[in-house]
XYZ file of C-alpha atoms in Angstrom:
681
model
C -20.756 -47.125 19.302
C -24.327 -46.871 20.181
C -26.350 -45.994 17.050
C -30.023 -44.711 17.225
C -32.441 -43.603 14.252
C -32.849 -40.331 16.340
C -30.770 -38.589 18.955
C -32.926 -37.306 21.653
C -32.971 -36.684 25.467
C -34.558 -39.170 27.719
C -33.041 -42.419 28.573
C -29.782 -41.248 26.264
C -28.742 -39.228 29.287
C -29.087 -42.260 31.462
C -27.155 -44.412 28.861
C -24.566 -42.100 28.594
C -23.977 -41.963 32.515
C -24.154 -45.499 32.709
C -21.403 -46.195 30.276
C -19.482 -43.570 31.787
C -20.016 -45.436 35.324
C -19.140 -48.844 33.437
C -15.752 -47.608 32.224
C -15.017 -45.783 35.422
C -15.218 -49.262 37.235
C -13.132 -51.130 34.548
C -10.368 -48.551 34.521
C -10.284 -48.287 38.356
C -11.458 -51.343 40.033
C -11.373 -54.200 37.541
C -7.486 -55.419 38.349
C -7.761 -57.801 35.530
C -8.938 -55.466 32.922
C -6.101 -52.970 34.039
C -3.629 -55.711 33.553
C -5.004 -56.408 30.018
C -4.539 -52.814 29.202
C -1.005 -52.990 30.261
C 0.004 -56.062 28.433
C -2.076 -55.376 25.112
C 0.114 -53.528 22.648
C -2.965 -52.155 20.940
C -4.088 -50.211 23.982
C -1.123 -47.674 24.010
C -3.541 -44.863 24.209
C -5.189 -45.850 27.595
C -1.989 -47.457 28.934
C -0.805 -43.933 30.414
C -4.493 -43.274 31.723
C -4.768 -45.757 34.564
C -4.653 -42.769 36.982
C -6.946 -40.734 39.023
C -7.623 -37.974 36.155
C -11.238 -37.415 34.628
C -11.656 -39.061 31.320
C -14.609 -38.812 29.289
C -15.250 -42.393 28.377
C -18.635 -41.953 26.481
C -19.836 -39.192 24.156
C -22.998 -38.313 22.954
C -22.792 -36.641 19.386
C -25.782 -34.062 18.376
C -25.635 -32.192 15.254
C -27.233 -28.712 15.436
C -28.719 -27.014 12.956
C -27.345 -29.606 10.322
C -23.722 -28.500 11.373
C -21.092 -30.844 11.140
C -19.892 -32.466 14.346
C -16.636 -33.076 15.757
C -15.648 -36.781 16.287
C -12.259 -36.236 17.217
C -12.778 -36.069 20.936
C -14.562 -39.371 20.575
C -11.705 -41.246 18.869
C -10.808 -43.347 21.625
C -14.071 -43.416 23.544
C -17.577 -44.887 23.241
C -19.890 -42.887 20.898
C -23.494 -42.443 20.935
C -24.600 -41.236 17.524
C -27.470 -40.811 15.071
C -27.618 -43.116 11.774
C -26.696 -39.992 9.730
C -23.857 -39.177 12.044
C -22.500 -42.608 12.024
C -21.835 -42.137 8.119
C -18.245 -43.061 7.494
C -17.578 -44.176 10.775
C -16.901 -47.723 12.163
C -16.169 -49.275 15.334
C -15.234 -52.988 16.369
C -18.840 -53.350 18.172
C -21.927 -51.391 17.393
C -25.121 -51.360 19.263
C -27.891 -50.378 16.484
C -30.983 -49.744 19.131
C -34.485 -48.038 18.828
C -34.927 -49.326 15.254
C -38.541 -48.833 13.849
C -39.911 -48.425 10.542
C -41.596 -44.696 11.449
C -38.383 -43.629 13.326
C -36.419 -43.924 9.806
C -39.297 -42.731 7.213
C -40.932 -40.254 9.129
C -39.289 -37.221 7.098
C -40.011 -38.179 3.423
C -42.961 -38.562 1.111
C -43.607 -41.720 -0.886
C -41.459 -40.953 -3.645
C -38.315 -40.339 -1.425
C -39.027 -43.016 1.141
C -37.877 -46.263 -0.326
C -34.720 -44.926 -1.388
C -33.674 -43.219 1.665
C -35.249 -45.689 4.014
C -33.129 -48.391 2.452
C -29.903 -46.015 2.332
C -30.438 -45.218 6.139
C -31.069 -48.933 7.319
C -27.729 -49.940 4.860
C -25.596 -47.374 6.731
C -27.083 -48.495 10.142
C -26.231 -52.251 9.560
C -22.728 -51.737 7.811
C -21.058 -49.606 10.883
C -19.532 -52.544 12.502
C -16.025 -54.153 12.062
C -16.553 -57.333 14.083
C -19.981 -57.415 15.972
C -23.279 -55.903 15.441
C -26.227 -56.259 18.111
C -29.710 -54.762 16.875
C -32.387 -53.961 19.264
C -36.010 -53.768 17.752
C -39.476 -53.411 19.001
C -42.191 -56.146 18.737
C -44.322 -53.979 17.012
C -44.858 -56.007 13.865
C -43.665 -53.084 11.646
C -41.390 -53.561 8.249
C -38.141 -53.580 10.613
C -39.661 -56.228 12.797
C -40.819 -58.284 9.890
C -37.282 -58.106 8.263
C -35.706 -59.595 11.381
C -38.199 -62.366 12.469
C -36.327 -64.831 10.586
C -33.180 -64.247 12.384
C -34.861 -64.000 16.061
C -36.340 -66.676 18.222
C -39.598 -65.122 19.232
C -43.323 -65.063 18.373
C -43.766 -64.070 14.525
C -45.232 -60.588 13.899
C -48.531 -61.741 13.136
C -48.921 -63.123 16.562
C -47.498 -59.914 18.136
C -50.654 -57.523 19.165
C -49.741 -54.119 17.840
C -49.623 -50.975 19.850
C -50.973 -47.625 19.065
C -48.339 -45.400 21.015
C -46.854 -44.628 17.565
C -49.647 -42.104 16.952
C -49.211 -38.649 17.775
C -50.867 -35.417 16.377
C -48.330 -33.205 17.917
C -46.355 -31.224 15.409
C -43.393 -28.909 16.722
C -42.047 -26.112 14.573
C -38.716 -27.294 14.987
C -39.534 -30.748 13.769
C -41.475 -29.476 10.904
C -38.636 -27.514 9.924
C -36.433 -30.861 9.857
C -38.877 -32.572 7.641
C -38.643 -29.484 5.316
C -34.686 -29.298 5.083
C -34.451 -33.172 4.586
C -37.133 -33.135 1.774
C -35.902 -31.383 -1.324
C -39.438 -31.342 -2.806
C -40.798 -29.284 0.227
C -37.878 -27.134 0.406
C -37.772 -26.293 -3.527
C -41.497 -25.054 -3.058
C -40.565 -22.394 -0.726
C -37.672 -21.216 -2.663
C -39.071 -21.486 -5.845
C -42.211 -19.873 -4.964
C -40.433 -16.943 -3.531
C -42.099 -17.556 -0.269
C -38.855 -16.782 1.447
C -35.900 -14.640 -0.030
C -32.995 -16.116 1.572
C -30.582 -13.879 -0.230
C -31.781 -11.246 2.047
C -30.173 -12.835 4.951
C -26.788 -13.670 3.346
C -25.128 -10.411 4.355
C -25.264 -11.232 8.305
C -23.404 -14.766 7.780
C -20.135 -14.797 9.731
C -17.935 -16.504 7.253
C -15.378 -17.576 10.057
C -17.814 -19.296 12.102
C -18.535 -21.655 8.981
C -15.271 -23.026 9.261
C -15.539 -24.150 12.898
C -16.311 -27.529 14.422
C -18.231 -27.012 17.339
C -18.819 -30.027 19.600
C -21.931 -30.284 21.702
C -19.888 -29.157 24.745
C -19.145 -26.138 23.542
C -22.380 -25.273 21.874
C -23.963 -25.807 24.959
C -21.739 -23.422 26.551
C -22.469 -20.864 24.008
C -26.039 -21.562 23.996
C -26.576 -21.393 27.894
C -24.557 -18.152 28.373
C -26.361 -16.604 25.594
C -29.792 -17.185 26.818
C -29.228 -16.535 30.330
C -27.657 -13.078 29.396
C -30.420 -12.318 26.998
C -32.770 -12.726 30.031
C -30.551 -10.841 32.206
C -30.659 -7.868 29.918
C -34.090 -7.880 29.109
C -34.851 -8.044 33.158
C -32.170 -5.246 33.599
C -33.795 -2.980 30.946
C -37.463 -3.540 32.066
C -36.364 -2.776 35.648
C -34.682 0.458 34.743
C -37.697 1.275 32.838
C -40.024 0.293 35.704
C -41.952 -1.939 33.591
C -43.657 -4.452 35.898
C -43.592 -7.859 33.990
C -45.165 -10.849 35.692
C -42.829 -13.352 33.682
C -39.831 -12.013 35.254
C -41.782 -12.532 38.734
C -42.101 -16.174 37.778
C -38.555 -16.738 36.672
C -37.373 -15.037 40.061
C -39.681 -17.403 41.860
C -38.002 -20.424 40.428
C -34.606 -19.020 41.153
C -35.787 -18.457 44.810
C -36.864 -22.180 44.773
C -33.253 -23.457 43.746
C -31.889 -20.978 46.762
C -33.748 -23.009 49.263
C -33.323 -26.639 47.930
C -30.882 -29.056 49.670
C -28.028 -30.374 47.894
C -27.341 -33.952 47.963
C -25.065 -36.506 46.212
C -26.891 -40.038 45.107
C -25.417 -43.269 43.122
C -26.539 -44.103 39.590
C -29.773 -45.913 40.444
C -30.938 -43.558 43.153
C -29.870 -40.478 41.096
C -32.298 -41.105 38.280
C -35.187 -42.229 40.757
C -34.834 -38.621 42.430
C -34.839 -37.092 39.079
C -38.101 -38.993 37.973
C -39.406 -38.148 41.417
C -38.648 -34.327 40.631
C -40.121 -34.382 37.325
C -43.493 -36.151 38.569
C -43.853 -33.485 41.111
C -43.074 -30.611 38.840
C -45.746 -32.286 36.477
C -48.285 -32.481 39.480
C -47.126 -28.952 41.118
C -47.000 -31.114 44.351
C -43.869 -31.139 46.083
C -42.952 -32.549 49.621
C -39.831 -31.847 51.489
C -38.240 -34.840 49.636
C -39.051 -33.460 46.402
C -37.155 -30.275 47.425
C -33.404 -31.566 46.755
C -30.839 -30.735 44.321
C -29.549 -34.084 43.305
C -26.042 -34.545 41.874
C -24.683 -37.873 40.674
C -21.394 -39.280 42.164
C -19.471 -42.153 40.363
C -19.131 -44.478 43.228
C -15.377 -44.224 43.762
C -15.774 -42.142 47.193
C -12.791 -44.084 48.667
C -10.279 -42.390 46.228
C -10.521 -38.816 47.580
C -7.721 -37.349 45.316
C -9.692 -38.847 42.037
C -10.741 -35.967 39.758
C -14.148 -37.310 39.810
C -14.322 -36.629 43.690
C -12.646 -33.317 43.280
C -15.298 -32.405 40.272
C -18.156 -33.479 42.750
C -16.987 -31.376 45.498
C -16.273 -28.173 43.108
C -19.864 -28.657 41.953
C -21.503 -28.708 45.162
C -19.403 -25.636 46.018
C -20.304 -24.005 42.889
C -24.200 -24.762 43.346
C -23.598 -22.861 47.067
C -22.170 -19.850 45.118
C -25.102 -19.698 42.456
C -27.599 -19.790 45.578
C -25.595 -17.102 47.417
C -25.615 -14.915 44.539
C -29.544 -15.867 43.825
C -30.316 -14.686 47.422
C -28.361 -11.585 47.069
C -29.969 -10.567 43.875
C -33.533 -11.332 44.939
C -33.000 -8.816 47.661
C -31.764 -6.201 45.014
C -34.648 -6.988 42.713
C -32.030 -8.204 39.972
C -30.746 -11.364 38.296
C -27.666 -12.598 39.659
C -24.093 -12.017 38.037
C -22.999 -15.432 36.856
C -19.883 -16.653 35.132
C -19.833 -19.315 32.173
C -19.612 -22.333 34.128
C -22.412 -21.016 36.676
C -24.692 -20.259 33.838
C -24.361 -24.150 32.531
C -24.921 -25.214 36.312
C -28.044 -23.129 36.617
C -29.455 -24.306 33.506
C -29.116 -27.843 34.949
C -30.622 -27.085 38.266
C -33.408 -25.236 36.224
C -34.341 -28.512 34.659
C -34.417 -30.103 37.617
C -36.651 -27.641 39.687
C -38.763 -26.175 37.176
C -38.534 -28.820 34.194
C -41.460 -31.189 33.100
C -41.153 -34.721 31.595
C -37.479 -34.815 30.254
C -38.687 -37.040 27.379
C -40.096 -34.049 25.977
C -37.454 -31.572 26.743
C -35.622 -30.802 23.320
C -32.096 -31.590 23.270
C -31.166 -28.003 22.566
C -32.709 -27.029 25.761
C -31.396 -29.791 28.171
C -28.633 -29.750 30.276
C -27.838 -32.946 32.049
C -25.498 -33.886 34.902
C -23.021 -35.192 32.155
C -23.083 -32.053 30.400
C -21.934 -30.470 33.663
C -19.285 -32.489 34.320
C -18.018 -32.618 30.849
C -17.941 -28.852 30.692
C -16.145 -28.526 34.184
C -13.387 -30.867 32.351
C -13.087 -28.676 29.650
C -12.191 -25.587 31.910
C -9.930 -27.845 33.701
C -8.053 -29.014 30.743
C -7.728 -25.411 29.529
C -6.062 -24.681 33.068
C -3.635 -27.223 32.768
C -2.754 -26.180 28.955
C -1.975 -22.395 30.299
C -0.138 -24.006 33.410
C -2.192 -22.081 35.854
C -3.723 -23.268 38.915
C -6.329 -20.791 39.030
C -9.466 -21.810 36.827
C -11.263 -18.688 37.827
C -8.992 -16.591 35.837
C -10.002 -18.532 32.527
C -13.364 -18.528 33.536
C -13.450 -15.037 33.817
C -11.576 -14.015 30.832
C -13.870 -16.046 28.602
C -16.913 -14.887 30.697
C -15.958 -11.384 30.177
C -15.345 -11.683 26.103
C -18.469 -13.739 25.937
C -20.789 -11.499 28.258
C -19.316 -8.152 26.992
C -20.210 -9.402 23.504
C -23.903 -10.053 24.554
C -24.152 -6.817 26.605
C -23.116 -5.013 23.169
C -25.704 -7.229 21.198
C -28.416 -6.275 23.635
C -27.530 -2.753 23.782
C -27.803 -2.701 19.883
C -31.219 -4.274 20.195
C -32.421 -1.651 22.927
C -31.401 1.106 20.578
C -32.999 -0.194 17.885
C -36.200 -0.562 19.668
C -35.970 3.230 20.977
C -35.099 4.701 17.724
C -37.857 2.741 15.548
C -40.627 2.592 17.968
C -40.207 5.129 20.577
C -43.655 5.359 21.888
C -43.880 1.424 22.384
C -43.658 -0.234 25.610
C -42.750 -4.011 25.144
C -43.710 -7.022 27.564
C -41.922 -9.980 27.430
C -42.938 -13.428 27.691
C -39.918 -15.571 28.271
C -39.719 -19.260 27.225
C -43.325 -18.754 25.836
C -44.829 -21.187 23.518
C -48.032 -20.739 21.397
C -49.945 -23.538 19.304
C -52.949 -24.375 17.259
C -55.036 -27.250 18.175
C -57.463 -29.188 16.109
C -59.306 -32.762 16.550
C -56.456 -34.178 14.401
C -53.283 -32.084 14.468
C -51.857 -29.428 16.593
C -48.945 -27.142 15.676
C -46.722 -25.257 18.244
C -43.800 -23.323 18.601
C -40.547 -24.080 20.638
C -40.011 -21.903 23.943
C -39.206 -18.536 22.607
C -39.240 -14.962 23.636
C -41.833 -12.803 22.377
C -42.257 -9.390 23.049
C -45.722 -7.617 22.288
C -46.709 -3.673 22.727
C -49.941 -2.478 21.405
C -48.868 -2.441 17.692
C -45.851 -4.769 17.338
C -44.778 -8.333 18.096
C -41.181 -9.130 18.391
C -40.412 -12.705 17.967
C -36.913 -13.198 19.402
C -34.970 -16.289 18.134
C -31.345 -16.813 19.923
C -28.858 -19.073 18.601
C -25.149 -19.408 19.039
C -24.123 -19.313 15.529
C -25.650 -17.703 12.147
C -23.827 -19.568 9.300
C -24.198 -20.462 5.951
C -24.780 -24.009 7.032
C -27.694 -23.211 9.433
C -29.243 -20.083 7.805
C -31.989 -21.791 5.683
C -33.025 -23.772 8.768
C -33.242 -20.741 11.041
C -34.883 -18.744 8.686
C -37.520 -21.420 7.787
C -38.331 -21.998 11.512
C -38.753 -18.035 12.064
C -41.048 -17.865 9.050
C -43.098 -20.694 10.423
C -43.214 -18.968 13.905
C -44.274 -15.938 11.908
C -47.163 -18.127 10.250
C -47.978 -19.514 13.503
C -48.395 -16.207 15.534
C -50.516 -14.789 12.725
C -53.133 -17.608 13.153
C -53.103 -17.966 16.974
C -56.503 -18.655 18.144
C -58.707 -16.362 20.643
C -57.040 -16.937 23.838
C -53.712 -14.890 22.654
C -55.380 -11.803 22.123
C -52.367 -9.895 22.749
C -51.015 -10.974 19.237
C -53.942 -9.819 17.063
C -53.491 -7.237 14.273
C -50.225 -6.340 15.332
C -47.123 -6.097 13.119
C -44.840 -8.984 13.658
C -41.192 -8.369 13.750
C -38.550 -11.294 13.513
C -35.334 -10.711 15.566
C -32.481 -13.135 15.365
C -30.008 -12.794 18.014
C -26.343 -14.768 17.518
C -22.907 -14.430 18.884
C -22.201 -14.578 15.130
C -22.691 -10.690 15.015
C -22.983 -7.741 17.453
C -26.083 -6.386 15.464
C -29.265 -8.239 15.938
C -31.067 -9.140 12.874
C -34.428 -7.258 12.660
C -36.715 -8.700 9.618
C -40.386 -8.332 8.548
C -41.769 -11.210 6.630
C -43.986 -9.163 3.804
C -46.831 -11.658 3.423
C -48.098 -14.947 5.144
C -48.920 -16.595 1.966
C -51.921 -18.238 3.533
C -52.999 -20.110 0.381
C -49.653 -21.608 -0.212
C -48.924 -22.176 3.480
C -52.307 -24.021 3.711
C -51.223 -26.569 0.915
C -47.828 -26.608 2.410
C -48.600 -27.422 5.746
C -51.221 -30.079 4.161
C -48.502 -31.675 2.349
C -45.892 -31.865 5.381
C -48.723 -33.339 7.995
C -50.027 -35.641 5.136
C -46.794 -37.400 4.535
C -45.872 -37.502 8.382
C -49.319 -39.322 9.015
C -49.014 -41.446 5.948
C -46.259 -43.381 7.953
C -48.969 -44.500 10.385
C -50.966 -46.346 7.826
C -48.781 -49.136 7.407
C -48.698 -49.681 11.027
C -52.497 -49.186 11.612
C -52.981 -52.121 8.966
C -51.090 -54.201 10.748
C -53.066 -53.214 13.582
C -56.587 -53.982 11.790
C -55.264 -57.323 10.326
C -54.371 -58.693 13.661
C -57.718 -58.160 15.054
C -59.528 -59.360 11.853
C -57.532 -62.446 12.467
C -58.774 -62.750 15.823
C -62.149 -62.252 15.290
C -63.458 -61.364 11.806
C -66.864 -60.528 12.510
C -66.429 -58.175 15.551
C -62.900 -57.029 14.690
C -64.385 -53.748 14.256
C -65.625 -53.198 17.362
C -62.933 -54.782 19.092
C -60.605 -52.286 17.365
C -62.619 -49.538 18.566
C -62.623 -50.991 22.179
C -58.873 -50.896 22.030
C -58.829 -47.373 20.501
C -61.075 -45.929 23.801
C -58.755 -48.174 25.871
C -55.681 -46.599 24.439
C -57.035 -43.145 24.923
C -58.048 -43.523 28.244
C -54.503 -44.927 29.121
C -52.167 -42.152 27.620
C -51.098 -39.510 29.896
C -52.143 -36.739 27.521
C -55.505 -37.613 25.677
C -55.088 -34.634 23.656
C -52.401 -36.047 21.389
C -54.541 -38.791 19.896
C -55.388 -38.720 16.247
C -59.293 -38.752 15.948
C -59.251 -39.479 12.513
C -58.391 -42.922 13.110
C -61.183 -43.583 15.400
C -63.655 -42.022 12.613
C -61.926 -44.306 9.922
C -62.970 -47.517 11.713
C -66.358 -46.122 12.745
C -67.334 -46.301 8.856
C -67.145 -50.130 9.102
C -69.388 -50.407 11.895
C -72.936 -51.337 11.772
C -75.870 -52.476 13.645
C -75.189 -56.148 14.645
C -78.920 -57.008 14.958
C -79.880 -56.230 11.398
C -78.972 -59.273 9.044
C -78.866 -57.543 6.137
C -76.215 -54.967 7.947
C -74.053 -58.016 8.986
C -73.679 -58.866 5.319
C -72.856 -55.560 4.087
C -70.510 -54.942 7.118
C -68.570 -58.060 6.138
C -68.517 -57.025 2.613
C -66.735 -53.846 3.655
C -64.409 -55.332 6.074
C -63.282 -58.076 3.469
C -62.852 -55.071 1.124
C -60.187 -53.562 3.345
C -58.194 -56.977 4.101
C -56.536 -56.037 0.932
C -53.689 -53.663 1.962
C -53.925 -51.591 -1.043
C -57.619 -51.027 -0.409
C -57.020 -50.366 3.453
C -54.195 -47.841 2.704
C -56.228 -45.814 -0.035
C -59.268 -45.502 2.179
C -57.347 -44.480 4.797
C -55.419 -41.979 2.619
C -58.746 -40.469 1.387
C -60.077 -40.120 5.048
C -57.059 -38.374 5.847
C -56.979 -36.056 3.075
C -60.522 -35.236 3.798
C -59.732 -34.404 7.465
C -56.864 -32.334 6.568
C -58.692 -30.458 4.165
C -61.525 -29.620 6.651
C -59.290 -28.541 9.659
C -56.717 -26.536 7.405
C -59.347 -24.860 5.740
C -59.798 -23.063 8.927
C -56.341 -21.322 8.593
C -57.546 -19.660 5.930
C -60.566 -17.851 7.804
C -58.753 -17.599 11.047
C -56.912 -14.107 10.370
C -60.394 -12.819 9.433
C -62.221 -14.348 12.231
C -59.746 -12.925 14.810
C -59.634 -9.712 13.158
C -63.143 -9.110 13.925
C -62.788 -9.667 17.808
C -63.269 -6.726 20.058
C -59.557 -6.641 21.393
C -58.886 -4.709 24.790
C -55.311 -3.994 25.153
C -53.291 -5.964 27.509
C -53.714 -4.698 31.046
C -49.899 -4.388 31.882
C -49.506 -1.858 28.639
C -52.377 0.110 29.367
C -51.244 0.503 33.036
C -47.691 1.747 31.873
C -49.498 4.157 29.344
C -51.503 5.839 32.095
C -48.869 5.752 34.836
C -45.990 6.493 32.319
C -43.669 5.648 35.201
C -45.103 2.607 36.647
C -44.337 1.163 40.408
C -41.179 -0.592 40.666
C -41.158 -4.253 41.318
C -42.045 -5.297 45.053
C -39.444 -5.861 47.302
C -38.960 -9.255 48.742
C -38.923 -8.788 52.380
C -36.620 -11.171 54.497
C -39.464 -12.389 56.246
C -40.997 -13.904 53.485
C -37.875 -15.665 52.559
C -35.908 -18.401 54.662
C -32.346 -17.077 53.952
C -30.589 -20.024 55.784
C -28.334 -22.155 54.027
C -29.833 -25.524 53.576
C -26.727 -27.278 52.087
C -25.117 -30.030 53.817
């Protein structure tokens, strides 16, 4: 079992694939290991599985909105789990990796921190039955210091500290997680009637509460739901002759998928290609070598009848079908009709063609190659259970039921809009994010669907399930999005002075939830966000003290100047300079004086010596943080007033539709603008 403080994408996708590859080789090419399985009486489960079938040897478990995880599927496999998910589970051998002070303590304030911190650390260190391997960072934090006496390397006092733990970015999903895990913060929302949770209880599907949805099935439901919401929105816009540039951009990405070349790679080359694609997406510079749809193979090409090779070839065929459907739909000004498996594969392809750095892709948005193979195996297993050779029948049956329900949901959505807002023409921003940015903090929402007209905004959240377990999590997130949309800056003029309607679409009900939060509670939210961010940034202060002490011991008189130089160096080196928290620089500036003045030197040393005491350092830094947050968050009280005074011109697209009543249809893409030749090998 592999345990991490936080389960996110990035390298965990690579680890999952590497573990799968490791076990495939053990079971298929290592004769000594195969003989050991045959002779070991405790290996009964795997004894009859030394064949050409596909087996999921490694599982990445992820809880979605606090819902329970189905661990049955990984009882005889290697698990990758968070510390939370590992509670009550043990394995012979455990690898505990990515362990840092901040990764464990980031969600709680001081009064809760010690107890929960120690409790989680205890859970993490007691999951092994035989052997425990712990990987820690040489960063001088609390975890590092605890393990010093057990590890033969330089002590933390001699380890040059890093600043890469600093970030001013605050995503609404992360803020929601902090609220849900902090009883004091959650109670303040509930007890002050900021959100009336009881208003949503009638929408809960009791049956869904009883289901254990593993990550694979959750991904299927989420992917199909998202695609067919987009499909129905596009179809409705086209039917109403509403020209929407967002859909044109979506079709452009689909067009790229239809022209890229399919190639297969081994593990190392595959992830090199993935990283190259991400880099070219970030830089918006693509060469012919970048225009490739890579597929991972498991290096057992000599076994033609192996399910791994069968799935590989099936996947290539599926991608060719998807590309063919995309080309046909582009000619007809539509989005393609896709079955369930094709929706999942398309999402994987979108991550390759249009995805940015996958370290920043949220787990709930990312489809990896291992997800694709797992879901192909799910359909294959269902086919075998039903005794049919035609997996398309199973796919089509499930597809029909699911998509029929989504079409019904979306028809109900459009009927609601036409009955309640008959004169409004809505423009849809697909996968749109909005944010507020200051010197020391930024707050942003996850990519959502936001519809806007000249009077209304509809903030659409789509989730596979809406249950008693995740209801509060979802509603808090929706309220935070409502709060953020109310406070967007002047760049988002299309959102100013409009009534905001929250819409929740899920497979739990055929009727979308429409809800209007009646008050932004600006004074409460100002203090509330202040508390959240203060507690978040507070976690950095112990490490900043270690950062200071390291350079103080190195050069007592000039340590502040060296620290300021290190800060500048760090800011210049990080990929995104905007994520740095400026108050850190300002704090150390307080202790910088003119070196040419002897009196200044003496005063400087007194001040520096005063913060050698850790309590003094932390207290002074806390005061600086409080001052900065108060200054920056004070703007939130004024922002709605400031924005309402701006002379707003309605969106050109809306004005154009109003004047024309019937707009021109989307421009037809002529054959001569697209190379329709199939580039697949």
